[in-house]
Amino acid sequence: EHRDAAIDGGHRNVTTLTPSRLSQHDHQGTQDALHETADIGVDAVEPDDATLNPLDFGTAVHEALESANFGDLAVTRMRTTRICRKHHLPPEPVCAQVERALQSELIQRAARADVIHRELPLTTIKQTGGQTIITEGVADLLFSDHGRWVLVDYKSDETIPPERLNTYHRQLQTYASMLNDAGTPVQEAYILLTATGESIAVPLSDEHAS
């Protein structure tokens, strides 16, 4: 039942965390639309897609994937629409990205996983040269697939330039090291492009996956 609750993320009583690493360059809207007709009891004026703020859009995608039911697209659409109206965003482009993410091989794999964690806060404290260094982050998705821990970070880009991809690699490699220090060795790490459903493997050293 704990696994089912993790797949159906909407039943958890949580406060959504917006990762501080998000920037306006990390999120690009899509014009593809899904027709959402569910009446969820939220009365709001929805702006045109052209007015979308990339940061707000990316935040909504992250929140929607946190609350998404990986096994029920209709329920996920309803929850995504509620989130969009809370942020005064049109639901169609966000629903489109969330649907692509749920149909991706990576999320389908997560739906079958033994253990799933979403928006997992990470913190490490180390002493270096007499200084205390605190490193913080939030793992968008972490799941165990037959004992192999898989780390996933969502990006709403359609493509990622090489220089930015290197930055994202370092981000996930840092998270993998933090999890390894906490006793959870990460064997695989991926960037999931929610705009396309494509997953990009992030190289991990033996130190990260030990």
mmCIF file of C-alpha atoms in Angstrom:
data_model
loop_
_atom_site.group_PDB
_atom_site.id
_atom_site.type_symbol
_atom_site.label_atom_id
_atom_site.label_comp_id
_atom_site.label_asym_id
_atom_site.label_seq_id
_atom_site.Cartn_x
_atom_site.Cartn_y
_atom_site.Cartn_z
ATOM 1 C CA GLU A 1 0.000 0.000 0.000
ATOM 2 C CA HIS A 2 2.951 2.349 0.563
ATOM 3 C CA ARG A 3 4.087 1.719 -3.021
ATOM 4 C CA ASP A 4 0.571 2.475 -4.330
ATOM 5 C CA ALA A 5 0.504 5.706 -2.343
ATOM 6 C CA ALA A 6 3.844 6.709 -3.827
ATOM 7 C CA ILE A 7 2.615 6.071 -7.371
ATOM 8 C CA ASP A 8 -0.525 8.096 -6.616
ATOM 9 C CA GLY A 9 1.350 11.118 -5.298
ATOM 10 C CA GLY A 10 -1.782 13.186 -4.728
ATOM 11 C CA HIS A 11 -2.819 11.430 -1.517
ATOM 12 C CA ARG A 12 0.167 12.695 0.456
ATOM 13 C CA ASN A 13 -0.277 15.623 2.837
ATOM 14 C CA VAL A 14 2.740 17.630 1.709
ATOM 15 C CA THR A 15 3.757 21.195 1.080
ATOM 16 C CA THR A 16 5.162 21.541 -2.430
ATOM 17 C CA LEU A 17 8.772 22.690 -2.518
ATOM 18 C CA THR A 18 9.956 24.767 -5.462
ATOM 19 C CA PRO A 19 13.594 23.851 -6.162
ATOM 20 C CA SER A 20 15.739 26.960 -5.877
ATOM 21 C CA ARG A 21 17.813 25.862 -8.874
ATOM 22 C CA LEU A 22 15.001 26.650 -11.313
ATOM 23 C CA SER A 23 15.740 29.582 -13.609
ATOM 24 C CA GLN A 24 13.837 31.223 -16.380
ATOM 25 C CA HIS A 25 16.173 29.598 -18.906
ATOM 26 C CA ASP A 26 15.292 26.116 -17.620
ATOM 27 C CA HIS A 27 11.668 26.253 -18.715
ATOM 28 C CA GLN A 28 10.136 26.719 -22.135
ATOM 29 C CA GLY A 29 6.424 26.470 -22.781
ATOM 30 C CA THR A 30 4.907 24.256 -25.416
ATOM 31 C CA GLN A 31 1.979 25.156 -27.653
ATOM 32 C CA ASP A 32 0.660 21.592 -27.819
ATOM 33 C CA ALA A 33 -2.701 21.343 -26.065
ATOM 34 C CA LEU A 34 -4.747 18.774 -24.223
ATOM 35 C CA HIS A 35 -8.473 19.483 -23.827
ATOM 36 C CA GLU A 36 -9.246 19.387 -20.109
ATOM 37 C CA THR A 37 -12.961 19.504 -19.383
ATOM 38 C CA ALA A 38 -13.037 18.389 -15.748
ATOM 39 C CA ASP A 39 -14.859 20.834 -13.466
ATOM 40 C CA ILE A 40 -12.645 21.063 -10.406
ATOM 41 C CA GLY A 41 -14.429 23.914 -8.697
ATOM 42 C CA VAL A 42 -11.756 26.561 -9.252
ATOM 43 C CA ASP A 43 -12.971 29.807 -10.767
ATOM 44 C CA ALA A 44 -10.086 31.678 -12.387
ATOM 45 C CA VAL A 45 -9.330 33.648 -15.524
ATOM 46 C CA GLU A 46 -6.735 31.774 -17.583
ATOM 47 C CA PRO A 47 -4.136 33.833 -19.482
ATOM 48 C CA ASP A 48 -3.156 33.183 -23.067
ATOM 49 C CA ASP A 49 -0.269 30.773 -23.707
ATOM 50 C CA ALA A 50 1.814 33.630 -25.099
ATOM 51 C CA THR A 51 1.881 35.305 -21.662
ATOM 52 C CA LEU A 52 3.414 32.290 -19.920
ATOM 53 C CA ASN A 53 6.300 33.074 -17.614
ATOM 54 C CA PRO A 54 8.906 30.294 -18.022
ATOM 55 C CA LEU A 55 9.628 30.162 -14.292
ATOM 56 C CA ASP A 56 5.935 29.877 -13.387
ATOM 57 C CA PHE A 57 5.457 27.282 -16.101
ATOM 58 C CA GLY A 58 8.342 25.157 -14.836
ATOM 59 C CA THR A 59 7.101 25.422 -11.259
ATOM 60 C CA ALA A 60 3.651 24.197 -12.317
ATOM 61 C CA VAL A 61 5.148 21.241 -14.213
ATOM 62 C CA HIS A 62 7.175 20.249 -11.151
ATOM 63 C CA GLU A 63 4.159 20.520 -8.850
ATOM 64 C CA ALA A 64 1.994 18.556 -11.271
ATOM 65 C CA LEU A 65 4.537 15.739 -11.509
ATOM 66 C CA GLU A 66 4.843 15.682 -7.737
ATOM 67 C CA SER A 67 1.090 15.178 -7.325
ATOM 68 C CA ALA A 68 0.621 13.049 -10.463
ATOM 69 C CA ASN A 69 -0.813 9.568 -10.317
ATOM 70 C CA PHE A 70 1.652 7.669 -12.478
ATOM 71 C CA GLY A 71 -0.995 5.066 -13.241
ATOM 72 C CA ASP A 72 -4.017 7.271 -13.961
ATOM 73 C CA LEU A 73 -3.758 9.977 -16.616
ATOM 74 C CA ALA A 74 -7.307 11.286 -16.109
ATOM 75 C CA VAL A 75 -6.744 11.895 -12.393
ATOM 76 C CA THR A 76 -3.410 13.528 -13.175
ATOM 77 C CA ARG A 77 -5.033 15.911 -15.666
ATOM 78 C CA MET A 78 -7.541 16.997 -13.043
ATOM 79 C CA ARG A 79 -4.832 17.630 -10.467
ATOM 80 C CA THR A 80 -2.676 19.453 -13.002
ATOM 81 C CA THR A 81 -5.573 21.713 -13.949
ATOM 82 C CA ARG A 82 -6.108 22.579 -10.299
ATOM 83 C CA ILE A 83 -2.432 23.459 -9.901
ATOM 84 C CA CYS A 84 -2.477 25.625 -13.036
ATOM 85 C CA ARG A 85 -5.492 27.577 -11.892
ATOM 86 C CA LYS A 86 -3.870 28.125 -8.523
ATOM 87 C CA HIS A 87 -0.941 29.724 -10.362
ATOM 88 C CA HIS A 88 -3.235 31.487 -12.889
ATOM 89 C CA LEU A 89 -1.794 29.514 -15.811
ATOM 90 C CA PRO A 90 -3.607 27.922 -18.758
ATOM 91 C CA PRO A 91 -3.722 24.168 -18.068
ATOM 92 C CA GLU A 92 -3.360 22.894 -21.643
ATOM 93 C CA PRO A 93 0.422 23.352 -22.168
ATOM 94 C CA VAL A 94 1.243 22.088 -18.679
ATOM 95 C CA CYS A 95 -1.027 19.053 -19.105
ATOM 96 C CA ALA A 96 0.690 18.339 -22.427
ATOM 97 C CA GLN A 97 4.123 18.173 -20.812
ATOM 98 C CA VAL A 98 2.932 16.148 -17.848
ATOM 99 C CA GLU A 99 1.261 13.626 -20.156
ATOM 100 C CA ARG A 100 4.463 13.240 -22.183
ATOM 101 C CA ALA A 101 6.408 12.698 -18.986
ATOM 102 C CA LEU A 102 3.970 10.035 -17.734
ATOM 103 C CA GLN A 103 4.155 8.230 -21.072
ATOM 104 C CA SER A 104 7.953 8.228 -21.044
ATOM 105 C CA GLU A 105 9.806 4.987 -20.494
ATOM 106 C CA LEU A 106 11.474 6.460 -17.415
ATOM 107 C CA ILE A 107 8.242 7.332 -15.582
ATOM 108 C CA GLN A 108 6.670 4.032 -16.621
ATOM 109 C CA ARG A 109 9.665 2.380 -15.027
ATOM 110 C CA ALA A 110 9.173 4.459 -11.875
ATOM 111 C CA ALA A 111 5.515 3.410 -11.743
ATOM 112 C CA ARG A 112 6.663 -0.223 -11.455
ATOM 113 C CA ALA A 113 9.368 0.571 -8.880
ATOM 114 C CA ASP A 114 9.651 -0.930 -5.416
ATOM 115 C CA VAL A 115 10.092 2.430 -3.642
ATOM 116 C CA ILE A 116 9.381 5.964 -4.895
ATOM 117 C CA HIS A 117 10.315 9.341 -3.405
ATOM 118 C CA ARG A 118 9.226 12.673 -4.885
ATOM 119 C CA GLU A 119 10.621 16.160 -4.199
ATOM 120 C CA LEU A 120 13.034 14.653 -1.686
ATOM 121 C CA PRO A 121 14.957 17.314 0.310
ATOM 122 C CA LEU A 122 18.710 16.686 0.453
ATOM 123 C CA THR A 123 21.133 18.234 2.924
ATOM 124 C CA THR A 124 24.740 17.473 3.762
ATOM 125 C CA ILE A 125 27.011 19.178 6.294
ATOM 126 C CA LYS A 126 30.780 18.813 5.963
ATOM 127 C CA GLN A 127 33.788 20.292 7.685
ATOM 128 C CA THR A 128 36.516 21.417 5.274
ATOM 129 C CA GLY A 129 39.566 23.429 6.327
ATOM 130 C CA GLY A 130 37.895 24.603 9.506
ATOM 131 C CA GLN A 131 34.784 25.702 7.609
ATOM 132 C CA THR A 132 31.316 24.206 7.752
ATOM 133 C CA ILE A 133 29.867 23.660 4.283
ATOM 134 C CA ILE A 134 26.132 23.023 3.991
ATOM 135 C CA THR A 135 24.869 21.729 0.658
ATOM 136 C CA GLU A 136 21.117 21.618 -0.015
ATOM 137 C CA GLY A 137 18.982 20.459 -2.905
ATOM 138 C CA VAL A 138 15.758 18.731 -3.849
ATOM 139 C CA ALA A 139 15.626 15.491 -5.833
ATOM 140 C CA ASP A 140 12.608 15.608 -8.145
ATOM 141 C CA LEU A 141 12.290 11.829 -8.277
ATOM 142 C CA LEU A 142 14.167 8.937 -6.694
ATOM 143 C CA PHE A 143 13.061 5.346 -7.065
ATOM 144 C CA SER A 144 14.355 1.863 -6.417
ATOM 145 C CA ASP A 145 14.139 -0.560 -9.336
ATOM 146 C CA HIS A 146 14.914 -4.035 -7.991
ATOM 147 C CA GLY A 147 17.507 -2.611 -5.630
ATOM 148 C CA ARG A 148 18.978 -0.099 -8.103
ATOM 149 C CA TRP A 149 18.445 3.490 -7.057
ATOM 150 C CA VAL A 150 17.545 5.801 -9.952
ATOM 151 C CA LEU A 151 17.699 9.607 -9.668
ATOM 152 C CA VAL A 152 15.623 11.810 -12.003
ATOM 153 C CA ASP A 153 15.565 15.573 -12.513
ATOM 154 C CA TYR A 154 12.779 17.224 -14.539
ATOM 155 C CA LYS A 155 13.535 19.945 -17.097
ATOM 156 C CA SER A 156 10.818 21.510 -19.251
ATOM 157 C CA ASP A 157 13.254 22.301 -22.073
ATOM 158 C CA GLU A 158 12.820 20.791 -25.534
ATOM 159 C CA THR A 159 16.584 20.777 -26.013
ATOM 160 C CA ILE A 160 19.529 21.642 -23.767
ATOM 161 C CA PRO A 161 22.644 23.454 -25.027
ATOM 162 C CA PRO A 162 25.916 21.634 -24.242
ATOM 163 C CA GLU A 163 27.137 24.251 -21.774
ATOM 164 C CA ARG A 164 23.895 24.058 -19.777
ATOM 165 C CA LEU A 165 23.861 20.268 -19.994
ATOM 166 C CA ASN A 166 27.227 20.188 -18.244
ATOM 167 C CA THR A 167 25.764 22.278 -15.431
ATOM 168 C CA TYR A 168 22.825 19.883 -15.084
ATOM 169 C CA HIS A 169 25.211 16.922 -15.053
ATOM 170 C CA ARG A 170 27.125 18.459 -12.149
ATOM 171 C CA GLN A 171 23.873 19.108 -10.313
ATOM 172 C CA LEU A 172 22.754 15.484 -10.476
ATOM 173 C CA GLN A 173 26.250 14.202 -9.735
ATOM 174 C CA THR A 174 26.233 16.345 -6.591
ATOM 175 C CA TYR A 175 22.842 14.944 -5.603
ATOM 176 C CA ALA A 176 24.101 11.412 -6.208
ATOM 177 C CA SER A 177 27.074 12.085 -3.923
ATOM 178 C CA MET A 178 24.762 13.474 -1.234
ATOM 179 C CA LEU A 179 22.557 10.394 -1.429
ATOM 180 C CA ASN A 180 25.596 8.140 -1.347
ATOM 181 C CA ASP A 181 26.796 9.914 1.813
ATOM 182 C CA ALA A 182 23.356 9.253 3.322
ATOM 183 C CA GLY A 183 23.647 5.525 2.588
ATOM 184 C CA THR A 184 21.593 5.447 -0.616
ATOM 185 C CA PRO A 185 23.936 4.641 -3.505
ATOM 186 C CA VAL A 186 22.595 5.927 -6.826
ATOM 187 C CA GLN A 187 23.345 3.596 -9.743
ATOM 188 C CA GLU A 188 21.567 5.619 -12.468
ATOM 189 C CA ALA A 189 20.741 9.293 -12.986
ATOM 190 C CA TYR A 190 18.706 10.953 -15.732
ATOM 191 C CA ILE A 191 17.431 14.316 -16.891
ATOM 192 C CA LEU A 192 13.843 13.958 -18.099
ATOM 193 C CA LEU A 193 12.806 16.534 -20.709
ATOM 194 C CA THR A 194 9.101 16.891 -20.003
ATOM 195 C CA ALA A 195 8.529 18.750 -23.279
ATOM 196 C CA THR A 196 9.442 15.658 -25.294
ATOM 197 C CA GLY A 197 9.522 12.723 -22.867
ATOM 198 C CA GLU A 198 13.194 12.163 -23.725
ATOM 199 C CA SER A 199 15.561 11.038 -20.970
ATOM 200 C CA ILE A 200 19.260 11.951 -20.920
ATOM 201 C CA ALA A 201 21.598 9.693 -18.967
ATOM 202 C CA VAL A 202 23.955 11.454 -16.559
ATOM 203 C CA PRO A 203 27.372 9.810 -16.126
ATOM 204 C CA LEU A 204 28.142 8.749 -12.568
ATOM 205 C CA SER A 205 31.576 7.865 -11.249
ATOM 206 C CA ASP A 206 32.231 4.793 -9.155
ATOM 207 C CA GLU A 207 32.272 7.092 -6.133
ATOM 208 C CA HIS A 208 28.675 8.184 -6.773
ATOM 209 C CA ALA A 209 27.351 4.665 -7.328
ATOM 210 C CA SER A 210 29.418 2.802 -4.749
#
